[in-house]
């Protein structure tokens, strides 16, 4: 049966969406990598958690050089994850449980194994096949220098030289990410038409929308002018998108308007969600103007430190700026590209985006401190009006896996920087379901594509299920209360508060987040707390929801 909330028109304005990272969610065939049948078998748990939708990171045919964000066939499932029939079964099961399904679409680039790129390599410079990508002659008398000075977001140059059919060194192609991810030429109608058809392929199979990868990419400034990042340490997030000639170009909005016409032509509310790492929020809001996308990930909120004035500012700015274009704000604390918030928010050092953490990172928090702060942050996030995202495992309080040996690491940014950046593997480790099973219940063989930390035994889902006060039960109760009190469609009314404390009312609920280092007095009937109150006081790093006083 479909619950009422999931049938509502404009469901996405207040939805809580759970991000499934298919490689690491549940593995039905025991090969160490999660798959679609594994997801299907665990959807009931997500329905019971109380989320409205699931978003799946890519499961398409791919050589997996960037964990599936290097797609070689946009219309098929990689055998690693199953088949199209498995996909259909997964969607049917999700819909049967009242869960919407959001797919991930990757339009900025293809895999170098995609038929188009292989055809481009086999064709001559200037051919229509080459023109689907960003091929250019090299600079310098012999063309042996890259066409411009752009750097790849994963590190190293953004250009790779090919060998022509006659064996001579040839042209260069652009790749904003890994060399296995050539950028498409979005000036070309053929590329646009191809993606129209890919969208329709998955919409016809029943998906409720798309998370759009690198939605600030696609279009590059005419002439591909040189550009040097001020801080070459930055990664996916840290780009100054306003300046970079390969990000946030005006022309990209035409593409989103075209996509919106497609999603609107389907029954039900099918949606588009932008992964657009742009700042400030005023610029980001351009992605969610009424005829463009429905939502954009609020990375400003995700990157806010655990600091009361900073949080209050980003919350106010988000509500005002997205509200100004008629869009809901979104809220997100973790995903597959950033250090998990149970580690990040309590880290003693500032970390450039995408660098990740490892055993020798200074200021790593201990488990309890990290989880305590993460729970407080989650309870604050889920009190806010708009749409929230939960990344698999955060409902268990999982911290970042820090002790992955170099030999097991897989993120291309680890390789492209010669190990200087740990990258994102630490937030992508297979999640624990059962504390006493092989691979903590991720599968029944014990194989895992990244090693699981021993401490995760105590965080497995089965040891938290039904245990009052566990992180899992906190999320479950919070999502129930959020729905019951319609917080997703409510608003934020700030109240006077002591220094370092945030107090706001949303409908009948008063939310008090103690971001200061010391306990504060609270009163009112407690609905839920991220950690127990102590002698009627709210300890540091704790959020509580109380019934709003009359
Ligand atoms: C953003 C995705 O979230 C990330 O995982 C991926 O590496 C890049 N886009 C490139 O597709």
Coordinates of C-alpha atoms and ligand atoms in Angstrom, one line a residue:
X1 CA 0.0 0.0 0.0
X2 CA 1.3 3.5 -0.8
X3 CA 1.3 5.7 2.2
X4 CA -0.5 9.1 1.8
X5 CA 2.7 11.2 2.1
X6 CA 4.3 9.5 -0.9
X7 CA 1.2 10.1 -3.1
X8 CA 1.0 13.8 -2.4
X9 CA 1.5 16.2 -5.2
X10 CA 4.8 18.0 -4.9
X11 CA 6.0 15.3 -2.6
X12 CA 9.6 16.3 -3.2
X13 CA 9.2 19.7 -1.4
X14 CA 9.3 18.0 2.0
X15 CA 10.6 14.5 1.2
X16 CA 13.4 12.7 3.1
X17 CA 15.5 10.8 0.5
X18 CA 17.9 8.0 1.4
X19 CA 21.0 7.7 -0.7
X20 CA 21.9 4.2 -1.5
X21 CA 25.4 3.6 -2.7
X22 CA 24.8 0.3 -4.5
X23 CA 28.4 -1.0 -4.3
X24 CA 28.2 -0.9 -0.5
X25 CA 24.5 -1.4 0.5
X26 CA 23.8 -5.1 0.3
X27 CA 25.5 -7.9 -1.7
X28 CA 23.2 -10.7 -2.8
X29 CA 25.7 -12.8 -4.7
X30 CA 28.7 -12.6 -2.3
X31 CA 31.2 -11.1 -4.7
X32 CA 32.1 -8.3 -2.3
X33 CA 30.2 -5.6 -4.2
X34 CA 26.6 -4.7 -3.5
X35 CA 23.9 -5.2 -6.1
X36 CA 20.3 -4.5 -7.1
X37 CA 18.8 -7.7 -5.8
X38 CA 20.6 -6.9 -2.5
X39 CA 18.9 -3.5 -2.5
X40 CA 15.5 -5.0 -3.2
X41 CA 15.9 -7.4 -0.3
X42 CA 16.6 -4.5 2.1
X43 CA 14.0 -1.9 1.0
X44 CA 11.6 -3.0 3.7
X45 CA 14.2 -1.7 6.3
X46 CA 14.2 1.7 4.6
X47 CA 10.4 1.8 4.5
X48 CA 10.4 1.1 8.2
X49 CA 13.0 3.8 8.8
X50 CA 10.4 6.2 7.4
X51 CA 12.1 7.8 4.4
X52 CA 10.0 8.8 1.3
X53 CA 12.4 8.1 -1.5
X54 CA 15.7 6.4 -2.4
X55 CA 18.4 7.7 -4.7
X56 CA 20.7 5.2 -6.2
X57 CA 24.2 6.2 -7.2
X58 CA 25.1 4.8 -10.7
X59 CA 24.5 1.1 -11.4
X60 CA 25.0 1.4 -15.2
X61 CA 27.5 -0.5 -17.4
X62 CA 30.9 0.8 -16.4
X63 CA 34.5 -0.2 -16.2
X64 CA 34.2 1.2 -12.6
X65 CA 37.2 3.5 -12.8
X66 CA 35.3 6.1 -10.8
X67 CA 32.9 3.7 -9.0
X68 CA 30.3 3.8 -11.8
X69 CA 30.5 7.6 -12.5
X70 CA 32.3 6.5 -15.7
X71 CA 29.4 5.1 -17.7
X72 CA 29.9 3.0 -20.8
X73 CA 26.3 2.3 -21.6
X74 CA 23.6 4.6 -20.1
X75 CA 20.8 2.2 -20.9
X76 CA 21.9 -0.9 -19.2
X77 CA 22.8 -2.3 -15.8
X78 CA 26.4 -3.4 -15.1
X79 CA 26.6 -7.2 -14.5
X80 CA 28.3 -6.3 -11.2
X81 CA 24.9 -4.9 -10.1
X82 CA 22.5 -7.2 -11.9
X83 CA 20.3 -6.9 -14.9
X84 CA 17.5 -4.6 -16.2
X85 CA 15.0 -7.2 -14.9
X86 CA 16.6 -6.8 -11.4
X87 CA 16.2 -3.0 -11.8
X88 CA 12.5 -3.4 -12.7
X89 CA 12.0 -5.7 -9.7
X90 CA 13.7 -3.2 -7.4
X91 CA 11.5 -0.3 -8.7
X92 CA 8.3 -2.4 -8.3
X93 CA 9.3 -3.4 -4.7
X94 CA 10.1 0.2 -3.8
X95 CA 6.8 1.5 -5.2
X96 CA 5.0 -1.2 -3.5
X97 CA 6.4 0.0 -0.2
X98 CA 5.5 3.6 -1.0
X99 CA 9.1 4.6 -1.8
X100 CA 10.0 6.8 -4.8
X101 CA 13.1 5.9 -6.8
X102 CA 15.6 8.5 -8.0
X103 CA 18.3 7.4 -10.5
X104 CA 21.6 9.1 -11.0
X105 CA 22.4 10.5 -14.4
X106 CA 25.9 11.4 -15.5
X107 CA 25.8 13.8 -18.5
X108 CA 29.1 15.7 -18.3
X109 CA 31.2 12.8 -19.4
X110 CA 31.2 9.2 -20.5
X111 CA 33.6 6.4 -19.8
X112 CA 36.5 6.1 -22.3
X113 CA 35.0 2.6 -23.0
X114 CA 31.7 4.1 -24.3
X115 CA 31.0 3.3 -27.9
X116 CA 31.1 7.0 -28.8
X117 CA 34.5 7.5 -27.4
X118 CA 35.9 4.3 -29.0
X119 CA 34.5 5.6 -32.3
X120 CA 36.1 9.0 -31.7
X121 CA 39.5 7.4 -31.1
X122 CA 39.2 5.4 -34.3
X123 CA 38.2 8.5 -36.3
X124 CA 40.2 11.3 -37.7
X125 CA 40.6 14.8 -36.1
X126 CA 37.7 17.0 -37.2
X127 CA 35.4 14.0 -37.7
X128 CA 31.8 14.0 -36.4
X129 CA 32.8 11.2 -34.0
X130 CA 35.5 13.4 -32.4
X131 CA 33.1 16.3 -32.3
X132 CA 31.0 14.6 -29.7
X133 CA 33.8 15.1 -27.2
X134 CA 36.2 18.0 -26.5
X135 CA 39.2 17.1 -28.7
X136 CA 41.7 19.8 -29.5
X137 CA 45.1 20.1 -31.1
X138 CA 47.9 20.5 -28.6
X139 CA 49.7 23.7 -28.0
X140 CA 53.4 24.3 -28.9
X141 CA 55.1 23.9 -32.3
X142 CA 54.7 20.1 -32.2
X143 CA 51.3 20.1 -30.4
X144 CA 52.9 18.2 -27.5
X145 CA 51.5 20.6 -24.9
X146 CA 48.0 20.5 -23.5
X147 CA 45.6 22.9 -25.3
X148 CA 45.2 24.9 -22.1
X149 CA 46.3 24.9 -18.5
X150 CA 43.1 23.4 -16.9
X151 CA 43.6 20.9 -14.1
X152 CA 41.5 17.8 -13.5
X153 CA 39.3 17.9 -10.4
X154 CA 40.8 14.6 -9.3
X155 CA 44.3 16.1 -9.7
X156 CA 46.8 16.3 -12.6
X157 CA 46.2 17.8 -16.0
X158 CA 42.6 17.9 -17.5
X159 CA 43.9 16.8 -20.9
X160 CA 45.2 13.5 -22.3
X161 CA 46.9 13.0 -25.6
X162 CA 45.8 10.2 -27.9
X163 CA 47.7 8.2 -30.5
X164 CA 46.2 8.5 -33.9
X165 CA 45.3 5.6 -36.2
X166 CA 48.7 5.9 -38.0
X167 CA 50.6 5.6 -34.7
X168 CA 51.6 9.2 -34.5
X169 CA 51.0 11.3 -31.3
X170 CA 47.7 13.1 -31.9
X171 CA 45.1 15.3 -30.5
X172 CA 44.2 15.9 -26.8
X173 CA 40.8 15.3 -25.1
X174 CA 39.4 17.1 -22.1
X175 CA 38.4 15.3 -18.9
X176 CA 37.5 17.4 -15.9
X177 CA 37.7 14.3 -13.8
X178 CA 39.8 11.1 -14.5
X179 CA 41.4 10.5 -17.9
X180 CA 38.9 7.6 -18.2
X181 CA 36.0 10.1 -18.1
X182 CA 36.2 12.2 -21.4
X183 CA 33.9 15.3 -21.3
X184 CA 31.1 15.4 -23.9
X185 CA 30.5 18.3 -26.2
X186 CA 27.2 19.8 -25.0
X187 CA 27.1 22.4 -27.8
X188 CA 26.1 19.6 -30.1
X189 CA 22.4 18.8 -30.7
X190 CA 23.2 15.1 -31.1
X191 CA 24.5 14.9 -27.5
X192 CA 21.4 16.7 -26.2
X193 CA 19.1 14.4 -28.2
X194 CA 20.9 11.3 -26.9
X195 CA 20.4 12.4 -23.3
X196 CA 16.7 13.2 -23.9
X197 CA 16.4 9.6 -25.0
X198 CA 18.3 8.3 -22.0
X199 CA 16.0 10.2 -19.6
X200 CA 13.0 8.7 -21.4
X201 CA 14.4 5.2 -21.2
X202 CA 14.5 5.4 -17.4
X203 CA 11.3 7.4 -17.0
X204 CA 9.5 4.8 -19.0
X205 CA 10.9 2.2 -16.6
X206 CA 9.3 4.0 -13.7
X207 CA 11.9 6.2 -12.1
X208 CA 10.6 9.2 -10.2
X209 CA 13.5 11.4 -11.1
X210 CA 17.2 12.0 -11.5
X211 CA 20.0 13.2 -9.4
X212 CA 22.1 15.0 -12.0
X213 CA 25.8 14.6 -11.7
X214 CA 28.0 17.7 -12.2
X215 CA 25.0 19.8 -13.1
X216 CA 27.2 22.8 -13.1
X217 CA 29.5 21.3 -15.8
X218 CA 28.6 20.4 -19.3
X219 CA 29.2 23.8 -21.0
X220 CA 32.6 25.3 -21.3
X221 CA 33.4 29.0 -22.0
X222 CA 34.1 29.7 -25.7
X223 CA 37.7 29.4 -26.6
X224 CA 38.5 27.4 -23.5
X225 CA 40.6 30.2 -21.9
X226 CA 43.4 29.4 -19.5
X227 CA 42.4 29.4 -15.8
X228 CA 44.4 28.6 -12.7
X229 CA 42.7 27.8 -9.5
X230 CA 43.9 30.0 -6.6
X231 CA 44.0 27.0 -4.4
X232 CA 45.1 24.0 -6.3
X233 CA 44.3 21.8 -3.3
X234 CA 40.6 22.2 -4.0
X235 CA 38.5 19.4 -5.4
X236 CA 35.0 18.8 -6.5
X237 CA 33.6 21.4 -4.1
X238 CA 36.2 23.9 -3.8
X239 CA 36.1 25.3 -7.3
X240 CA 35.4 29.0 -7.5
X241 CA 32.6 28.2 -9.9
X242 CA 31.8 31.8 -10.7
X243 CA 35.2 32.1 -12.3
X244 CA 36.1 28.7 -13.7
X245 CA 35.5 28.7 -17.5
X246 CA 34.4 25.1 -17.3
X247 CA 31.8 25.4 -14.5
X248 CA 28.5 27.2 -14.0
X249 CA 28.4 28.6 -17.5
X250 CA 25.1 30.3 -18.4
X251 CA 24.4 28.0 -21.4
X252 CA 23.9 25.0 -19.1
X253 CA 20.5 26.3 -18.0
X254 CA 19.0 25.7 -21.5
X255 CA 19.8 22.1 -21.0
X256 CA 17.9 22.0 -17.6
X257 CA 14.9 23.7 -19.1
X258 CA 14.8 21.1 -21.9
X259 CA 15.1 18.3 -19.3
X260 CA 12.3 19.9 -17.2
X261 CA 10.0 19.8 -20.2
X262 CA 10.7 16.1 -20.4
X263 CA 10.1 15.2 -16.8
X264 CA 6.9 17.4 -16.8
X265 CA 5.6 15.4 -19.8
X266 CA 5.4 12.3 -17.6
X267 CA 2.6 11.5 -15.2
X268 CA 3.3 11.9 -11.4
X269 CA 5.8 14.4 -10.0
X270 CA 9.1 13.3 -11.6
X271 CA 11.9 15.4 -10.4
X272 CA 15.4 16.7 -11.2
X273 CA 18.0 17.3 -8.5
X274 CA 21.2 19.2 -9.2
X275 CA 24.6 18.3 -8.0
X276 CA 25.9 21.8 -8.5
X277 CA 28.9 22.8 -6.4
X278 CA 28.5 26.5 -6.8
X279 CA 28.6 29.3 -4.4
X280 CA 27.2 31.7 -3.2
X281 CA 23.7 30.3 -2.7
X282 CA 22.3 33.1 -4.9
X283 CA 24.1 31.5 -7.8
X284 CA 23.0 28.0 -6.8
X285 CA 19.4 29.1 -6.8
X286 CA 19.6 29.6 -10.6
X287 CA 19.5 25.8 -10.9
X288 CA 16.0 25.6 -9.2
X289 CA 14.2 28.4 -11.0
X290 CA 10.6 27.4 -11.7
X291 CA 11.3 26.0 -15.2
X292 CA 14.6 24.2 -14.3
X293 CA 15.3 21.6 -11.6
X294 CA 13.2 20.9 -8.6
X295 CA 16.0 20.7 -6.0
X296 CA 19.7 21.3 -5.6
X297 CA 21.9 19.8 -2.9
X298 CA 22.6 22.4 -0.3
X299 CA 26.4 22.0 -0.1
X300 CA 26.7 25.3 1.8
X301 CA 24.8 23.7 4.6
X302 CA 26.7 20.4 4.3
X303 CA 30.0 22.3 4.6
X304 CA 29.0 24.5 7.5
X305 CA 31.1 23.8 10.6
X306 CA 29.4 22.8 13.9
X307 CA 29.0 26.4 15.0
X308 CA 25.8 28.2 16.0
X309 CA 26.2 31.5 14.1
X310 CA 27.4 29.8 11.0
X311 CA 24.5 27.3 11.1
X312 CA 22.0 30.0 11.7
X313 CA 23.3 32.1 8.8
X314 CA 23.3 29.2 6.3
X315 CA 19.8 28.1 7.4
X316 CA 18.4 31.6 7.0
X317 CA 20.2 32.3 3.7
X318 CA 19.0 28.9 2.3
X319 CA 15.4 29.4 3.2
X320 CA 15.4 32.9 1.8
X321 CA 17.4 32.3 -1.3
X322 CA 15.7 29.1 -2.5
X323 CA 12.3 30.4 -1.3
X324 CA 13.0 33.5 -3.5
X325 CA 12.8 31.3 -6.6
X326 CA 9.9 29.2 -5.3
X327 CA 12.0 26.1 -4.5
X328 CA 12.3 24.2 -1.2
X329 CA 15.7 24.2 0.5
X330 CA 17.4 20.9 0.8
X331 CA 19.5 19.8 3.7
X332 CA 22.3 17.2 3.6
X333 CA 25.2 16.3 6.0
X334 CA 26.8 13.3 4.2
X335 CA 27.2 11.6 0.9
X336 CA 29.6 9.4 -1.1
X337 CA 32.0 12.3 -1.8
X338 CA 32.6 13.8 1.7
X339 CA 34.0 12.6 5.0
X340 CA 31.0 11.1 7.0
X341 CA 29.6 13.7 9.4
X342 CA 30.2 11.4 12.4
X343 CA 33.9 12.1 11.8
X344 CA 33.9 15.4 10.0
X345 CA 31.9 17.6 12.4
X346 CA 34.2 16.7 15.3
X347 CA 37.5 16.8 13.4
X348 CA 40.1 19.0 15.0
X349 CA 41.4 20.3 11.6
X350 CA 40.0 21.9 8.5
X351 CA 40.0 19.7 5.6
X352 CA 39.9 20.6 1.9
X353 CA 37.0 19.0 0.1
X354 CA 37.7 15.6 -1.4
X355 CA 40.9 15.0 0.5
X356 CA 39.5 12.4 2.9
X357 CA 41.0 11.3 6.1
X358 CA 43.5 8.6 7.0
X359 CA 45.2 7.1 10.1
X360 CA 47.7 10.0 10.3
X361 CA 45.2 12.8 9.9
X362 CA 45.5 15.0 13.0
X363 CA 42.5 15.7 15.2
X364 CA 40.5 12.5 14.4
X365 CA 37.7 12.4 17.0
X366 CA 37.0 9.4 19.1
X367 CA 33.9 7.3 18.2
X368 CA 31.6 8.5 21.0
X369 CA 32.4 12.1 20.5
X370 CA 31.9 12.0 16.8
X371 CA 28.6 10.1 17.0
X372 CA 27.3 12.3 19.7
X373 CA 27.9 15.4 17.6
X374 CA 26.6 13.8 14.4
X375 CA 23.3 12.8 16.2
X376 CA 22.8 16.4 17.4
X377 CA 23.5 17.7 13.8
X378 CA 21.1 15.2 12.3
X379 CA 18.3 16.0 14.7
X380 CA 18.7 19.7 13.9
X381 CA 18.8 19.0 10.2
X382 CA 15.6 16.9 10.3
X383 CA 13.7 19.7 12.1
X384 CA 14.1 22.0 9.1
X385 CA 11.4 22.7 6.5
X386 CA 12.2 21.5 3.0
X387 CA 13.7 18.2 1.8
X388 CA 16.5 16.3 3.6
X389 CA 19.0 13.7 2.4
X390 CA 20.2 10.8 4.5
X391 CA 23.3 8.9 3.3
X392 CA 23.3 5.1 3.9
X393 CA 24.9 4.3 7.3
X394 CA 24.4 7.7 8.9
X395 CA 21.3 6.3 10.5
X396 CA 23.7 3.9 12.3
X397 CA 26.1 6.6 13.3
X398 CA 28.8 5.2 11.0
X399 CA 32.1 7.2 11.2
X400 CA 34.5 7.5 8.3
X401 CA 36.7 4.4 7.8
X402 CA 40.1 5.8 8.4
X403 CA 42.4 2.8 8.3
X404 CA 42.0 1.6 4.8
X405 CA 45.5 0.5 3.6
X406 CA 46.8 2.2 0.5
X407 CA 46.8 -1.2 -1.4
X408 CA 43.0 -1.4 -0.9
X409 CA 42.2 2.2 -1.9
X410 CA 40.2 2.7 -5.1
X411 CA 39.4 6.4 -5.5
X412 CA 41.0 7.8 -8.6
X413 CA 42.0 10.9 -6.6
X414 CA 44.2 8.7 -4.4
X415 CA 46.1 7.6 -7.5
X416 CA 46.1 10.9 -9.4
X417 CA 47.7 12.7 -6.5
X418 CA 50.2 9.9 -5.7
X419 CA 48.5 9.2 -2.3
X420 CA 48.6 12.9 -1.3
X421 CA 44.8 12.8 -1.0
X422 CA 43.1 9.9 0.8
X423 CA 40.0 10.6 -1.3
X424 CA 36.5 9.2 -0.7
X425 CA 36.9 5.5 0.0
X426 CA 36.4 6.1 3.7
X427 CA 32.8 7.0 3.3
X428 CA 32.0 4.2 0.8
X429 CA 32.7 1.1 2.9
X430 CA 30.0 -1.6 2.9
X431 CA 27.5 -1.0 5.6
X432 CA 27.0 -3.4 8.6
X433 CA 23.7 -5.1 9.0
X434 CA 24.4 -8.0 11.5
X435 CA 27.1 -7.8 14.0
X436 CA 27.9 -11.6 14.1
X437 CA 27.6 -12.4 10.4
X438 CA 30.4 -12.4 7.7
X439 CA 31.0 -8.9 6.4
X440 CA 28.6 -7.8 9.1
X441 CA 25.7 -9.1 7.0
X442 CA 26.6 -7.2 3.9
X443 CA 26.7 -10.6 2.2
X444 CA 27.3 -14.2 3.4
X445 CA 30.8 -14.8 2.1
X446 CA 32.7 -12.1 4.0
X447 CA 34.1 -10.5 0.9
X448 CA 34.0 -6.7 0.7
X449 CA 35.4 -4.4 -1.9
X450 CA 36.8 -2.1 0.8
X451 CA 37.7 -3.4 4.3
X452 CA 35.2 -2.7 7.1
X453 CA 36.5 -1.3 10.4
X454 CA 36.3 -3.7 13.4
X455 CA 34.4 -0.9 15.4
X456 CA 31.5 -1.3 13.0
X457 CA 30.5 -4.5 14.7
X458 CA 28.9 -2.5 17.6
X459 CA 27.1 -0.2 15.1
X460 CA 25.5 -3.0 13.0
X461 CA 21.8 -2.5 12.3
X462 CA 20.7 -5.6 14.3
X463 CA 22.3 -4.4 17.5
X464 CA 20.5 -1.1 17.2
X465 CA 17.1 -2.3 16.2
X466 CA 14.5 -1.9 18.9
X467 CA 17.1 -0.5 21.3
X468 CA 15.8 2.8 22.8
X469 CA 18.3 5.6 22.4
X470 CA 20.3 3.9 19.5
X471 CA 21.1 6.1 16.6
X472 CA 18.8 3.9 14.3
X473 CA 15.9 4.3 16.7
X474 CA 16.6 8.0 17.0
X475 CA 16.3 8.4 13.2
X476 CA 13.2 6.3 13.0
X477 CA 11.4 8.3 15.8
X478 CA 12.6 11.6 14.3
X479 CA 11.3 10.8 10.9
X480 CA 7.9 9.8 12.4
X481 CA 7.7 13.0 14.4
X482 CA 8.8 15.1 11.4
X483 CA 6.0 13.6 9.4
X484 CA 3.4 13.7 12.2
X485 CA 4.0 17.4 12.9
X486 CA 4.5 18.3 9.2
X487 CA 7.9 19.9 9.8
X488 CA 8.9 19.4 6.1
X489 CA 6.3 22.0 5.1
X490 CA 6.6 24.2 8.1
X491 CA 8.9 27.1 8.8
X492 CA 11.6 28.3 11.1
X493 CA 10.8 30.9 13.8
X494 CA 14.0 31.7 15.7
X495 CA 13.7 32.3 19.5
X496 CA 16.0 34.1 21.8
X497 CA 18.8 31.8 22.9
X498 CA 22.0 31.8 25.0
X499 CA 25.3 32.1 23.1
X500 CA 26.2 29.0 21.1
X501 CA 22.6 27.6 21.3
X502 CA 20.1 27.6 18.5
X503 CA 16.4 27.6 19.3
X504 CA 13.6 27.6 16.7
X505 CA 10.0 26.7 16.5
X506 CA 8.6 24.8 13.6
X507 CA 4.8 24.2 14.0
X508 CA 4.1 22.6 17.4
X509 CA 7.8 21.7 17.9
X510 CA 10.5 23.7 19.6
X511 CA 14.0 22.6 18.6
X512 CA 17.0 23.4 20.8
X513 CA 20.5 22.6 19.6
X514 CA 23.3 23.1 22.0
X515 CA 26.3 23.8 19.9
X516 CA 28.2 25.5 22.8
X517 CA 30.7 23.6 24.9
X518 CA 28.6 23.6 28.1
X519 CA 25.2 22.4 29.3
X520 CA 22.2 24.8 29.2
X521 CA 18.8 24.8 30.9
X522 CA 15.8 23.5 28.9
X523 CA 12.2 23.1 29.8
X524 CA 9.2 21.6 28.0
X525 CA 7.9 18.1 27.2
X526 CA 10.7 16.2 25.5
X527 CA 9.6 14.6 22.2
X528 CA 13.1 13.4 21.3
X529 CA 16.7 14.1 22.2
X530 CA 19.9 13.2 20.4
X531 CA 21.6 12.4 23.8
X532 CA 20.0 12.0 27.3
X533 CA 19.3 15.2 29.2
X534 CA 21.4 15.5 32.4
X535 CA 19.6 16.7 35.5
X536 CA 17.1 18.6 33.3
X537 CA 19.9 20.3 31.4
X538 CA 20.8 20.0 27.8
X539 CA 24.4 18.8 27.6
X540 CA 26.9 20.1 25.0
X541 CA 26.6 18.6 21.4
X542 CA 22.9 17.7 22.0
X543 CA 19.7 18.6 20.2
X544 CA 16.3 18.2 21.7
X545 CA 12.8 18.6 20.3
X546 CA 10.2 19.7 22.9
X547 CA 6.5 20.5 22.7
X548 CA 6.3 24.2 21.9
X549 CA 5.1 26.0 25.1
X550 CA 1.5 27.4 24.9
Ligands
LIG1 C1 30.2 13.8 -8.7 C2 30.0 12.5 -8.1 O1 29.2 12.6 -6.9 C3 31.4 11.9 -7.8 O2 31.3 10.7 -7.0 C4 32.0 11.7 -9.1 O3 33.4 11.2 -8.9 C5 32.1 13.0 -10.0 N1 30.8 13.7 -9.9 C6 32.4 12.7 -11.4 O4 31.3 12.0 -12.1

